Tab-separated table of C-alpha atoms in Angstrom:
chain	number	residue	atom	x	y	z
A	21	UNK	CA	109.265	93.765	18.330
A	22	UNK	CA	111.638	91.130	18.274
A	23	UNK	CA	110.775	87.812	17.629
A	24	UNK	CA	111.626	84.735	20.024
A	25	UNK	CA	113.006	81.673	18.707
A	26	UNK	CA	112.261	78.223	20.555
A	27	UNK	CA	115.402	78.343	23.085
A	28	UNK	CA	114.256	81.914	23.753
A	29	UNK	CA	110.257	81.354	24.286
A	30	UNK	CA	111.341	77.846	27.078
A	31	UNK	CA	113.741	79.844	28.596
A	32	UNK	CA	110.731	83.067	29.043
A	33	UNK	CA	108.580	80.295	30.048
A	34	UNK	CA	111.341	78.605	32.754
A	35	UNK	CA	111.384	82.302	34.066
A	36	UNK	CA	108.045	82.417	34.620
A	37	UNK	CA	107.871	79.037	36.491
A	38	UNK	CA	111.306	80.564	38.564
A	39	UNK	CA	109.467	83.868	39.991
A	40	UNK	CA	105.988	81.915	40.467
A	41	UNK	CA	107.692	79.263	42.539
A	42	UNK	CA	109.078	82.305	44.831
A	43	UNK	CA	105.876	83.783	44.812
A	44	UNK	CA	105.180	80.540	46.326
A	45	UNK	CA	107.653	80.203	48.843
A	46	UNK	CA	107.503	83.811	50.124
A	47	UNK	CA	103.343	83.625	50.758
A	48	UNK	CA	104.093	79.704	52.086
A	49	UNK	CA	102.075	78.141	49.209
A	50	UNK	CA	102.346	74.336	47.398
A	51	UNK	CA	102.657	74.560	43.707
A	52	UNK	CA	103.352	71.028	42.185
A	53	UNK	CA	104.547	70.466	38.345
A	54	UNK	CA	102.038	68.440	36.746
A	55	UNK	CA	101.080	66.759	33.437
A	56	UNK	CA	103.424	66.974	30.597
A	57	UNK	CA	106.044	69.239	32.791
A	58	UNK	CA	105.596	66.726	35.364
A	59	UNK	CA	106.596	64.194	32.462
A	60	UNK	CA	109.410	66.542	30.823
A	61	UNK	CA	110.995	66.344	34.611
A	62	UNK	CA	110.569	62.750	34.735
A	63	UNK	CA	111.888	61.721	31.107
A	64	UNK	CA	113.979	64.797	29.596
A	65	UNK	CA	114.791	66.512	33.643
A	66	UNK	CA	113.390	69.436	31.920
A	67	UNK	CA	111.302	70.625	28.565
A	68	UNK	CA	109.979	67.800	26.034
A	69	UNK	CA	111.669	68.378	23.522
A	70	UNK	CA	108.781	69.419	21.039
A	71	UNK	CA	106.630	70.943	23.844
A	72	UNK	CA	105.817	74.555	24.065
A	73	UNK	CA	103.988	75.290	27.615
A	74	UNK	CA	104.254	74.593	31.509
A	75	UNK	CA	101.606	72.882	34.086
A	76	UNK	CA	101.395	73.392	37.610
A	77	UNK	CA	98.693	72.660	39.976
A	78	UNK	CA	97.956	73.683	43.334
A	79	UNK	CA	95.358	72.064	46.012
A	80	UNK	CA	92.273	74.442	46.262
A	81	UNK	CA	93.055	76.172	49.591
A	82	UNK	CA	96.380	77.282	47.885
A	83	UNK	CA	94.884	78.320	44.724
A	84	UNK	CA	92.128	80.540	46.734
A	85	UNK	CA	94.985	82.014	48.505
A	86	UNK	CA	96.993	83.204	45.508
A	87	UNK	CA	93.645	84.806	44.094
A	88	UNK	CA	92.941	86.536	47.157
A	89	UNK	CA	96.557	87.904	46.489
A	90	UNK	CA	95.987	88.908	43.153
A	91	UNK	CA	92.232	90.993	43.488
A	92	UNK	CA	94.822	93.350	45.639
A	93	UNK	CA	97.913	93.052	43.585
A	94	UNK	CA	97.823	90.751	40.489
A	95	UNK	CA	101.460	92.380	39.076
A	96	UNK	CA	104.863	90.026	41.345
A	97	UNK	CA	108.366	90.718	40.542
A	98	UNK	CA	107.654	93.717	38.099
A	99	UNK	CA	106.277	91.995	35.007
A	100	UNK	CA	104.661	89.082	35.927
A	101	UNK	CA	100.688	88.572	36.488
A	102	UNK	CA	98.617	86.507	37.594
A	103	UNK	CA	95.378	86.759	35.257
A	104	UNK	CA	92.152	85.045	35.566
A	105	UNK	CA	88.932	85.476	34.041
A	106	UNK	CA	87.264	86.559	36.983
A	107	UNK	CA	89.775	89.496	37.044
A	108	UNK	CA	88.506	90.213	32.941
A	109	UNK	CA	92.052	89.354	31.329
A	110	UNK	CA	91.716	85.828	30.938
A	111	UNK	CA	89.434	83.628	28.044
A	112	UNK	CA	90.086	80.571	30.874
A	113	UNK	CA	88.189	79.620	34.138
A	114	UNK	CA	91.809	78.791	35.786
A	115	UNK	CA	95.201	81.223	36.645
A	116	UNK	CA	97.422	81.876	34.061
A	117	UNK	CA	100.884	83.557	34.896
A	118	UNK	CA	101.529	86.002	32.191
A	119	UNK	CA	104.873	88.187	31.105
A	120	UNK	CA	103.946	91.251	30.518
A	121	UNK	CA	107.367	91.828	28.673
A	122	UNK	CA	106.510	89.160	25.744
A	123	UNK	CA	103.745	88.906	23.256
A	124	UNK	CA	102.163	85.818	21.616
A	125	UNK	CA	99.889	84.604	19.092
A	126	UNK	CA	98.199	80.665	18.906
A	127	UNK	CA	96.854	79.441	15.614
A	128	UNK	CA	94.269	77.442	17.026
A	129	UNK	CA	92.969	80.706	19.499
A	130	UNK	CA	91.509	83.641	20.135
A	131	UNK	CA	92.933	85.117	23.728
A	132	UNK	CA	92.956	88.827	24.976
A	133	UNK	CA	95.762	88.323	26.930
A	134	UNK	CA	98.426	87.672	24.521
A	135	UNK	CA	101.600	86.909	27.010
A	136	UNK	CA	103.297	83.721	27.061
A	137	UNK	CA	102.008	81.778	30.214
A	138	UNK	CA	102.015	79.495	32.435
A	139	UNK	CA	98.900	77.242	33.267
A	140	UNK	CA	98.393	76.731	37.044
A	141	UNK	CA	95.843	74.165	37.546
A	142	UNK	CA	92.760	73.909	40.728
A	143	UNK	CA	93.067	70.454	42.508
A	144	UNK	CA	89.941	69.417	43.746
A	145	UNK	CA	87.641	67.328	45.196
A	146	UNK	CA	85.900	64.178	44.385
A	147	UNK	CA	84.007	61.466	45.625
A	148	UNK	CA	85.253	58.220	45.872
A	149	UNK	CA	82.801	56.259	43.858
A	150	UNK	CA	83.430	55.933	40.309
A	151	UNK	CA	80.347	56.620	38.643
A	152	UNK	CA	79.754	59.584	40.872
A	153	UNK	CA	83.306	60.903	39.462
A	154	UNK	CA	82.296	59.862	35.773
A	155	UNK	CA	79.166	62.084	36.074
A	156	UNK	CA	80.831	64.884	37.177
A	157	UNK	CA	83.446	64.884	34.704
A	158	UNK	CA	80.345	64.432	32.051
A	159	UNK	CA	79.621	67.254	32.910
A	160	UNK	CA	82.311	69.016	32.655
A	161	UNK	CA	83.615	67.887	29.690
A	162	UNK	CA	80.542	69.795	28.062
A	163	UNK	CA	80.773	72.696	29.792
A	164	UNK	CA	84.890	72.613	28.785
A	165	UNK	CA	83.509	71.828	25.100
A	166	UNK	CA	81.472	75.103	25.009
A	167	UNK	CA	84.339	77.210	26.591
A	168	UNK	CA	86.468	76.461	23.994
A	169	UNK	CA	84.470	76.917	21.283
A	170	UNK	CA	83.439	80.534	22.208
A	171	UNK	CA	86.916	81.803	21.502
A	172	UNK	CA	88.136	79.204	19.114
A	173	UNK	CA	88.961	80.901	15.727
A	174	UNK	CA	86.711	79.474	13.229
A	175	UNK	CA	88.417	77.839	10.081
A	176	UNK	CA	91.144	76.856	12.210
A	177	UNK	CA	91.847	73.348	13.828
A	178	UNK	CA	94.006	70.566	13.952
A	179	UNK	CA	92.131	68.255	11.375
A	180	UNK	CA	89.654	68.867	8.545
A	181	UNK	CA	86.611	68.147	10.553
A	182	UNK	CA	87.405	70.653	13.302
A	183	UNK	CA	87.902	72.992	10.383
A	184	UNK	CA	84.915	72.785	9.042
A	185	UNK	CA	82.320	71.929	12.062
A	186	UNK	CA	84.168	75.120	13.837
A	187	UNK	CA	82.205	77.923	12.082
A	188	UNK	CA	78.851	76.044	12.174
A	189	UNK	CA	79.096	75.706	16.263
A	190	UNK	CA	80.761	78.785	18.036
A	191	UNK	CA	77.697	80.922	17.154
A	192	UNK	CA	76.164	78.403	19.415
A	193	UNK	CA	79.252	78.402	22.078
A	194	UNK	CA	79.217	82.304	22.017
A	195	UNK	CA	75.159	82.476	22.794
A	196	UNK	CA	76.145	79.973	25.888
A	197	UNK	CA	78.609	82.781	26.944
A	198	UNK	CA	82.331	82.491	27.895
A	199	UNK	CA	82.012	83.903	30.922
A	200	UNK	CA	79.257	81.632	31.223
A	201	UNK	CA	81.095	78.928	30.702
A	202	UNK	CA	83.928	79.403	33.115
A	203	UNK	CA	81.839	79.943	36.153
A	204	UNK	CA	80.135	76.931	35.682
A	205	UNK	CA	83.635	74.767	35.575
A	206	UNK	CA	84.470	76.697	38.890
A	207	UNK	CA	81.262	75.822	40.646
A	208	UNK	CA	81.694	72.161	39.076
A	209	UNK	CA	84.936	71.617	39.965
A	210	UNK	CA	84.355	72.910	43.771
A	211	UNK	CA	81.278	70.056	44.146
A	212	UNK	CA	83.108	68.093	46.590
A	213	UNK	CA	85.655	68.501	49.676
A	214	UNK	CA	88.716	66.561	49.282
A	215	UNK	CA	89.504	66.540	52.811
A	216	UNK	CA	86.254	64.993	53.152
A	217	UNK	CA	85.967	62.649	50.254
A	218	UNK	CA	89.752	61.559	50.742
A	219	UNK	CA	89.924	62.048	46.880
A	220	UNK	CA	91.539	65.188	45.175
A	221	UNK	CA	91.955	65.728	41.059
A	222	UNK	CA	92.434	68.406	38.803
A	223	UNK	CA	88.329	68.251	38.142
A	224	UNK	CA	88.175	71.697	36.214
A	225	UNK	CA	90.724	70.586	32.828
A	226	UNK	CA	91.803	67.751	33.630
A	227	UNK	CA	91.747	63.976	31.526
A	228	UNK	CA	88.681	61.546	33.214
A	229	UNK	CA	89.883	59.096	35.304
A	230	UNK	CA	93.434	59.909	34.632
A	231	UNK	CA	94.616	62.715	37.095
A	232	UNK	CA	93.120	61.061	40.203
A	233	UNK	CA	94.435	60.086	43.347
A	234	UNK	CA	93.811	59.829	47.613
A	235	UNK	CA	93.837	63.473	48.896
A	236	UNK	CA	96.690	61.655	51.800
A	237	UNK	CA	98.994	60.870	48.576
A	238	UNK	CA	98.527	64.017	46.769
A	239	UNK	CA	99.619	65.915	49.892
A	240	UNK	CA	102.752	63.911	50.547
A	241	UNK	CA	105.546	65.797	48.314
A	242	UNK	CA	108.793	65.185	46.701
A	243	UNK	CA	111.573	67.072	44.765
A	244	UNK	CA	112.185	66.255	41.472
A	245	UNK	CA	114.386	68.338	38.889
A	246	UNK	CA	113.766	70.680	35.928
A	247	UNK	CA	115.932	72.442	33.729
A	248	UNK	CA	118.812	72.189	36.729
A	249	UNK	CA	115.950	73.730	39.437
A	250	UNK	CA	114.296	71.464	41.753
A	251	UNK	CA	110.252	71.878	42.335
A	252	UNK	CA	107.864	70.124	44.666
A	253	UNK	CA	105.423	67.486	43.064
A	254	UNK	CA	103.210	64.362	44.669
A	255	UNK	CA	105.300	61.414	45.888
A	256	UNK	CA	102.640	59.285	43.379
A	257	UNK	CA	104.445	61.445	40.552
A	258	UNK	CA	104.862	57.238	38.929
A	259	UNK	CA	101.192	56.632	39.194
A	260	UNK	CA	100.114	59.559	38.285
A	261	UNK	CA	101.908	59.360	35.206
A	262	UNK	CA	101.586	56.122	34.389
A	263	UNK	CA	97.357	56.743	34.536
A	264	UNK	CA	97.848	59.673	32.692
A	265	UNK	CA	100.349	58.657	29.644
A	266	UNK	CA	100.412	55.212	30.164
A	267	UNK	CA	102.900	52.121	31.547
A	268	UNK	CA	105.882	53.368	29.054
A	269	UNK	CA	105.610	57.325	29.614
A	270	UNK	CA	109.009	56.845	29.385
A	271	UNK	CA	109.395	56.308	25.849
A	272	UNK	CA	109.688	59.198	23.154
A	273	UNK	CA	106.268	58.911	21.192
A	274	UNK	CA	106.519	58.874	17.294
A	275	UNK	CA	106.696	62.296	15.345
A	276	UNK	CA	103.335	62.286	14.781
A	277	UNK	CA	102.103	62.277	18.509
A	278	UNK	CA	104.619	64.849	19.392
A	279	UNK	CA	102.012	68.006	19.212
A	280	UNK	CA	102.439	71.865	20.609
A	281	UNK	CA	100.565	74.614	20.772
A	282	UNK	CA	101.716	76.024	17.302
A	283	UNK	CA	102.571	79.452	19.016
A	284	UNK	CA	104.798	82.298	18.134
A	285	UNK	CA	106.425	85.107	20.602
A	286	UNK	CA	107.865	88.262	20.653
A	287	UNK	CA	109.497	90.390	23.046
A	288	UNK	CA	107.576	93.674	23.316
């Protein structure tokens, strides 16, 4: 197998996004860029520089509709699928868009399906008072706690204390169950009805508080660019970045905030 290099593994990644987005557009679906490719677009019109991976999010209706797709045909455009873990061949409770012509490996993870990916995030509902949406995301940050922990590799982790707590806990995380653990985010993050609620978030792995907004805002689109392509996003892209990374999002970060997923790639 040949190794990728960096250039190679964004522009595997870019292609990924590219035949998603028509996937998209031929079944008449709304995929929005989101978090840190949401910011990449706004700062960099493209990749951050040091980042390794690609958000998108989708409002629920859209996301049901794309799984609906998959359970007949999960394999678009010859090598690329859309995995799940309610399909077995995904460790995560939301779609990942896999190329089946690459392999990869994280340091921090344990995942059967070892394709570089794209994350494509469930927007959701939730209420509109605050404590009822800090509950819920109490909640969820548990459950998200115990899902990650039943496939972490143990010994592994960003700083000593992960290191060694990691070992003592997933015994615990893997008697909870994985599969567990992701059908309890989907049934949490389906509690409420944004188009009743007038509030819509990504609920399921998103930040508290931070990726939040009126369901009428999320809905109303823009254009913004990315690596020369243009892709739809919410016409709040400012405030939703701004809540999410803060008033001066647009300012490089030191080295020591600028963080990937430590992976490595190969073409099969």
């Amino acid at each position: 197998m040949k190794k990728l290099n960096q250039k190679e593994i964004k522009k595997h990644l870019l292609d990924i996004l590219l035949n998603f987005k028509n996937f998209c557009d031929n079944h008449d679906l709304k995929m929005y860029l989101c978090a840190g490719t949401l910011l990449g677009a706004a700062r960099h019109h493209g990749f951050i520089p040091w980042d390794d991976d690609i958000d998108v999010c989708m409002d629920r209706e859209s996301y049901q509709k794309v799984m609906e797709i998959a359970k007949k045909n999960s394999v678009f455009n010859e090598h690329y699928k859309i995995t799940d873990f309610q399909f077995n061949d995904s460790s995560y409770p939301f779609i990942k868009v896999v190329d089946l012509t690459t392999k990869m490996s994280q340091q921090f993870e344990n995942d059967e399906a070892d394709y570089l990916w794209i994350d494509v995030f469930p927007m959701d509902g939730l209420p509109g008072d605050k404590s009822l949406q800090k509950k819920l995301y109490q909640k969820v940050a548990i459950v998200r706690e115990i899902q990650m922990l039943s496939f972490a590799k143990a010994g592994q982790g960003r700083t000593l204390a992960k290191k060694i707590l990691k070992p003592l806990v997933i015994p615990f995380a893997k008697m909870y169950g994985l599969r567990r653990a992701n059908e309890k985010l989907n049934q949490l993050s389906r509690t409420y009805d944004y188009n009743k609620t007038g509030w819509i978030g990504d609920v399921m792995w998103g930040d508290y508080g931070k990726e939040t907004m009126r369901t009428s805002d999320y809905f109303e689109s823009t254009k913004v660019n990315f690596e020369g392509y243009q892709f739809d996003t919410m016409a709040c892209w400012d405030s939703y970045l701004t809540k999410l990374y803060g008033k001066n999002y647009m300012d490089i970060p030191p080295k020591e905030k600028q963080v990937n997923h430590c992976l490595q790639a190969w073409l099969r």
